[in-house]
């Protein structure tokens, strides 16, 4: 991975990193610590500003991205008290075959093995939704199952 650095006289320093698909992330760090983040669709494309950060916010985000607050793990090696079962959160898109369907009519458990244990809708969490619960676009389904069951569910929930 290449990161290109450029001094910006009177402003600070610019860092540019190529991401997947040729997209570039541009970070401008000002002398006072402020940070600006831009996204460019390619080397010659104009940048689109993503956000401004104060010096403190930039330092905190940098620490988070560097893993100072959370250390990622290899999920295939992860062991949890649920045994082989894991929890996943899946958003229902408007095009999903599950949208506007009652939970019982989806046959999620029978077809994939995954159980919907809760639904987050806007600011509300609905625990243990019943069979008559109608899934709406934008709902976040909290599901439990094995990795294989979740893979089957991902195929089931996507249009």
PDB file of C-alpha atoms in Angstrom:
ATOM      1  CA  UNK A   1       0.000   0.000   0.000  1.00  0.00           C
ATOM      2  CA  UNK A   2       1.344   3.373  -0.976  1.00  0.00           C
ATOM      3  CA  UNK A   3       0.650   6.562   0.904  1.00  0.00           C
ATOM      4  CA  UNK A   4       1.568   9.767  -0.828  1.00  0.00           C
ATOM      5  CA  UNK A   5       2.612  12.713   1.328  1.00  0.00           C
ATOM      6  CA  UNK A   6       2.669  16.313   0.226  1.00  0.00           C
ATOM      7  CA  UNK A   7       3.557  19.451   2.180  1.00  0.00           C
ATOM      8  CA  UNK A   8       0.967  22.187   1.822  1.00  0.00           C
ATOM      9  CA  UNK A   9       2.831  25.395   2.666  1.00  0.00           C
ATOM     10  CA  UNK A  10       1.029  27.463   5.286  1.00  0.00           C
ATOM     11  CA  UNK A  11      -1.601  24.748   5.825  1.00  0.00           C
ATOM     12  CA  UNK A  12       0.010  21.460   6.877  1.00  0.00           C
ATOM     13  CA  UNK A  13       0.426  18.130   5.166  1.00  0.00           C
ATOM     14  CA  UNK A  14      -1.680  16.065   2.802  1.00  0.00           C
ATOM     15  CA  UNK A  15      -1.769  12.246   2.848  1.00  0.00           C
ATOM     16  CA  UNK A  16      -3.370  10.289   0.041  1.00  0.00           C
ATOM     17  CA  UNK A  17      -4.041   6.562   0.159  1.00  0.00           C
ATOM     18  CA  UNK A  18      -5.423   4.373  -2.618  1.00  0.00           C
ATOM     19  CA  UNK A  19      -8.341   2.188  -1.519  1.00  0.00           C
ATOM     20  CA  UNK A  20     -10.122  -0.717  -3.152  1.00  0.00           C
ATOM     21  CA  UNK A  21     -11.351  -0.043  -6.669  1.00  0.00           C
ATOM     22  CA  UNK A  22      -9.106   2.959  -7.252  1.00  0.00           C
ATOM     23  CA  UNK A  23     -10.907   5.200  -4.787  1.00  0.00           C
ATOM     24  CA  UNK A  24      -8.556   7.473  -2.859  1.00  0.00           C
ATOM     25  CA  UNK A  25      -8.794   8.745   0.698  1.00  0.00           C
ATOM     26  CA  UNK A  26      -7.210  12.156   1.138  1.00  0.00           C
ATOM     27  CA  UNK A  27      -6.417  13.460   4.605  1.00  0.00           C
ATOM     28  CA  UNK A  28      -5.330  17.047   5.119  1.00  0.00           C
ATOM     29  CA  UNK A  29      -3.770  17.615   8.544  1.00  0.00           C
ATOM     30  CA  UNK A  30      -3.575  21.306   9.415  1.00  0.00           C
ATOM     31  CA  UNK A  31      -0.758  22.737  11.519  1.00  0.00           C
ATOM     32  CA  UNK A  32      -3.261  23.311  14.382  1.00  0.00           C
ATOM     33  CA  UNK A  33      -4.245  19.594  14.371  1.00  0.00           C
ATOM     34  CA  UNK A  34      -7.556  19.947  12.535  1.00  0.00           C
ATOM     35  CA  UNK A  35      -8.182  17.295   9.904  1.00  0.00           C
ATOM     36  CA  UNK A  36     -10.180  17.214   6.724  1.00  0.00           C
ATOM     37  CA  UNK A  37     -11.061  13.950   5.006  1.00  0.00           C
ATOM     38  CA  UNK A  38     -11.864  13.765   1.301  1.00  0.00           C
ATOM     39  CA  UNK A  39     -12.838  10.923  -1.014  1.00  0.00           C
ATOM     40  CA  UNK A  40     -11.757  10.852  -4.650  1.00  0.00           C
ATOM     41  CA  UNK A  41     -13.090   8.332  -7.154  1.00  0.00           C
ATOM     42  CA  UNK A  42      -9.713   8.207  -8.910  1.00  0.00           C
ATOM     43  CA  UNK A  43      -6.322   9.796  -9.225  1.00  0.00           C
ATOM     44  CA  UNK A  44      -7.602  12.585 -11.476  1.00  0.00           C
ATOM     45  CA  UNK A  45     -11.086  12.997  -9.964  1.00  0.00           C
ATOM     46  CA  UNK A  46     -12.145  15.931  -7.834  1.00  0.00           C
ATOM     47  CA  UNK A  47     -12.273  15.318  -4.107  1.00  0.00           C
ATOM     48  CA  UNK A  48     -15.527  15.198  -2.157  1.00  0.00           C
ATOM     49  CA  UNK A  49     -15.215  16.349   1.446  1.00  0.00           C
ATOM     50  CA  UNK A  50     -16.369  13.682   3.868  1.00  0.00           C
ATOM     51  CA  UNK A  51     -15.875  15.469   7.184  1.00  0.00           C
ATOM     52  CA  UNK A  52     -13.994  17.979   9.291  1.00  0.00           C
ATOM     53  CA  UNK A  53     -12.443  16.945  12.567  1.00  0.00           C
ATOM     54  CA  UNK A  54     -11.025  19.013  15.398  1.00  0.00           C
ATOM     55  CA  UNK A  55      -7.548  18.093  16.596  1.00  0.00           C
ATOM     56  CA  UNK A  56      -8.969  16.074  19.515  1.00  0.00           C
ATOM     57  CA  UNK A  57     -11.463  14.282  17.267  1.00  0.00           C
ATOM     58  CA  UNK A  58      -8.744  13.484  14.731  1.00  0.00           C
ATOM     59  CA  UNK A  59      -6.495  12.066  17.448  1.00  0.00           C
ATOM     60  CA  UNK A  60      -9.338   9.947  18.856  1.00  0.00           C
ATOM     61  CA  UNK A  61     -10.317   8.633  15.406  1.00  0.00           C
ATOM     62  CA  UNK A  62      -6.675   7.885  14.638  1.00  0.00           C
ATOM     63  CA  UNK A  63      -6.392   5.885  17.860  1.00  0.00           C
ATOM     64  CA  UNK A  64      -9.544   3.942  17.060  1.00  0.00           C
ATOM     65  CA  UNK A  65      -8.394   3.145  13.524  1.00  0.00           C
ATOM     66  CA  UNK A  66      -4.983   2.117  14.781  1.00  0.00           C
ATOM     67  CA  UNK A  67      -6.585  -0.324  17.186  1.00  0.00           C
ATOM     68  CA  UNK A  68      -5.753   1.401  20.459  1.00  0.00           C
ATOM     69  CA  UNK A  69      -9.373   1.062  21.615  1.00  0.00           C
ATOM     70  CA  UNK A  70     -10.326  -2.223  19.996  1.00  0.00           C
ATOM     71  CA  UNK A  71      -8.215  -5.011  18.655  1.00  0.00           C
ATOM     72  CA  UNK A  72      -9.801  -6.887  15.788  1.00  0.00           C
ATOM     73  CA  UNK A  73      -9.700 -10.680  15.779  1.00  0.00           C
ATOM     74  CA  UNK A  74      -9.888 -13.377  13.162  1.00  0.00           C
ATOM     75  CA  UNK A  75     -13.612 -14.168  13.323  1.00  0.00           C
ATOM     76  CA  UNK A  76     -12.984 -17.725  12.131  1.00  0.00           C
ATOM     77  CA  UNK A  77     -10.839 -18.268  15.237  1.00  0.00           C
ATOM     78  CA  UNK A  78     -13.237 -16.471  17.587  1.00  0.00           C
ATOM     79  CA  UNK A  79     -14.745 -18.493  20.408  1.00  0.00           C
ATOM     80  CA  UNK A  80     -17.791 -17.219  22.223  1.00  0.00           C
ATOM     81  CA  UNK A  81     -19.987 -18.534  25.012  1.00  0.00           C
ATOM     82  CA  UNK A  82     -22.648 -19.400  22.421  1.00  0.00           C
ATOM     83  CA  UNK A  83     -20.542 -22.245  21.022  1.00  0.00           C
ATOM     84  CA  UNK A  84     -20.818 -22.344  17.235  1.00  0.00           C
ATOM     85  CA  UNK A  85     -23.652 -19.807  17.249  1.00  0.00           C
ATOM     86  CA  UNK A  86     -22.987 -16.150  16.559  1.00  0.00           C
ATOM     87  CA  UNK A  87     -25.124 -13.023  16.512  1.00  0.00           C
ATOM     88  CA  UNK A  88     -25.478 -10.939  13.377  1.00  0.00           C
ATOM     89  CA  UNK A  89     -27.288  -7.709  12.542  1.00  0.00           C
ATOM     90  CA  UNK A  90     -28.808  -7.568   9.061  1.00  0.00           C
ATOM     91  CA  UNK A  91     -30.619  -4.568   7.597  1.00  0.00           C
ATOM     92  CA  UNK A  92     -33.670  -5.241   5.441  1.00  0.00           C
ATOM     93  CA  UNK A  93     -33.572  -3.220   2.231  1.00  0.00           C
ATOM     94  CA  UNK A  94     -36.721  -2.120   0.369  1.00  0.00           C
ATOM     95  CA  UNK A  95     -35.914  -4.694  -2.346  1.00  0.00           C
ATOM     96  CA  UNK A  96     -35.457  -7.566   0.100  1.00  0.00           C
ATOM     97  CA  UNK A  97     -37.890 -10.493  -0.274  1.00  0.00           C
ATOM     98  CA  UNK A  98     -38.436 -10.196   3.492  1.00  0.00           C
ATOM     99  CA  UNK A  99     -39.752  -6.612   3.318  1.00  0.00           C
ATOM    100  CA  UNK A 100     -43.448  -6.294   4.177  1.00  0.00           C
ATOM    101  CA  UNK A 101     -43.637  -9.999   5.106  1.00  0.00           C
ATOM    102  CA  UNK A 102     -44.845 -11.429   8.385  1.00  0.00           C
ATOM    103  CA  UNK A 103     -42.051 -13.264  10.175  1.00  0.00           C
ATOM    104  CA  UNK A 104     -43.968 -16.568  10.037  1.00  0.00           C
ATOM    105  CA  UNK A 105     -44.442 -16.251   6.269  1.00  0.00           C
ATOM    106  CA  UNK A 106     -40.698 -15.892   5.646  1.00  0.00           C
ATOM    107  CA  UNK A 107     -39.779 -19.400   6.858  1.00  0.00           C
ATOM    108  CA  UNK A 108     -36.400 -17.973   7.869  1.00  0.00           C
ATOM    109  CA  UNK A 109     -35.706 -20.601  10.517  1.00  0.00           C
ATOM    110  CA  UNK A 110     -36.878 -23.542   8.405  1.00  0.00           C
ATOM    111  CA  UNK A 111     -34.959 -22.448   5.304  1.00  0.00           C
ATOM    112  CA  UNK A 112     -31.748 -21.136   6.879  1.00  0.00           C
ATOM    113  CA  UNK A 113     -31.608 -22.252  10.518  1.00  0.00           C
ATOM    114  CA  UNK A 114     -31.245 -18.651  11.720  1.00  0.00           C
ATOM    115  CA  UNK A 115     -33.590 -17.311  14.397  1.00  0.00           C
ATOM    116  CA  UNK A 116     -34.613 -13.669  14.599  1.00  0.00           C
ATOM    117  CA  UNK A 117     -34.240 -12.797  18.272  1.00  0.00           C
ATOM    118  CA  UNK A 118     -34.880  -9.058  18.038  1.00  0.00           C
ATOM    119  CA  UNK A 119     -35.640  -6.290  15.596  1.00  0.00           C
ATOM    120  CA  UNK A 120     -34.381  -2.752  15.785  1.00  0.00           C
ATOM    121  CA  UNK A 121     -36.776  -0.289  14.153  1.00  0.00           C
ATOM    122  CA  UNK A 122     -35.718   3.333  14.375  1.00  0.00           C
ATOM    123  CA  UNK A 123     -35.060   3.944  18.095  1.00  0.00           C
ATOM    124  CA  UNK A 124     -37.123   0.973  19.248  1.00  0.00           C
ATOM    125  CA  UNK A 125     -35.905  -2.565  19.904  1.00  0.00           C
ATOM    126  CA  UNK A 126     -38.527  -5.300  19.643  1.00  0.00           C
ATOM    127  CA  UNK A 127     -37.286  -8.389  21.521  1.00  0.00           C
ATOM    128  CA  UNK A 128     -38.550 -11.839  20.505  1.00  0.00           C
ATOM    129  CA  UNK A 129     -40.825 -10.693  17.674  1.00  0.00           C
ATOM    130  CA  UNK A 130     -43.819 -12.967  17.242  1.00  0.00           C
ATOM    131  CA  UNK A 131     -44.876 -14.819  14.080  1.00  0.00           C
ATOM    132  CA  UNK A 132     -47.303 -12.022  13.101  1.00  0.00           C
ATOM    133  CA  UNK A 133     -44.565  -9.357  13.265  1.00  0.00           C
ATOM    134  CA  UNK A 134     -44.300  -7.656   9.854  1.00  0.00           C
ATOM    135  CA  UNK A 135     -40.765  -6.869   8.722  1.00  0.00           C
ATOM    136  CA  UNK A 136     -40.357  -3.391   7.250  1.00  0.00           C
ATOM    137  CA  UNK A 137     -37.631  -1.941   5.039  1.00  0.00           C
ATOM    138  CA  UNK A 138     -34.960  -0.412   7.246  1.00  0.00           C
ATOM    139  CA  UNK A 139     -35.527  -2.899  10.064  1.00  0.00           C
ATOM    140  CA  UNK A 140     -32.339  -4.283  11.560  1.00  0.00           C
ATOM    141  CA  UNK A 141     -32.810  -7.989  12.275  1.00  0.00           C
ATOM    142  CA  UNK A 142     -30.778  -9.399  15.148  1.00  0.00           C
ATOM    143  CA  UNK A 143     -30.255 -13.067  14.379  1.00  0.00           C
ATOM    144  CA  UNK A 144     -28.555 -16.047  15.988  1.00  0.00           C
ATOM    145  CA  UNK A 145     -27.188 -19.071  14.162  1.00  0.00           C
ATOM    146  CA  UNK A 146     -24.008 -20.740  12.965  1.00  0.00           C
ATOM    147  CA  UNK A 147     -21.764 -19.152  10.327  1.00  0.00           C
ATOM    148  CA  UNK A 148     -23.187 -21.510   7.721  1.00  0.00           C
ATOM    149  CA  UNK A 149     -26.749 -20.623   8.724  1.00  0.00           C
ATOM    150  CA  UNK A 150     -25.926 -16.919   8.504  1.00  0.00           C
ATOM    151  CA  UNK A 151     -24.455 -17.424   5.040  1.00  0.00           C
ATOM    152  CA  UNK A 152     -27.708 -19.116   3.972  1.00  0.00           C
ATOM    153  CA  UNK A 153     -29.669 -16.287   5.576  1.00  0.00           C
ATOM    154  CA  UNK A 154     -27.653 -13.643   3.695  1.00  0.00           C
ATOM    155  CA  UNK A 155     -28.727 -15.294   0.437  1.00  0.00           C
ATOM    156  CA  UNK A 156     -32.318 -15.365   1.715  1.00  0.00           C
ATOM    157  CA  UNK A 157     -32.517 -11.709   2.793  1.00  0.00           C
ATOM    158  CA  UNK A 158     -30.905 -10.130  -0.266  1.00  0.00           C
ATOM    159  CA  UNK A 159     -32.952  -9.346  -3.375  1.00  0.00           C
TER     160      UNK A 159
END
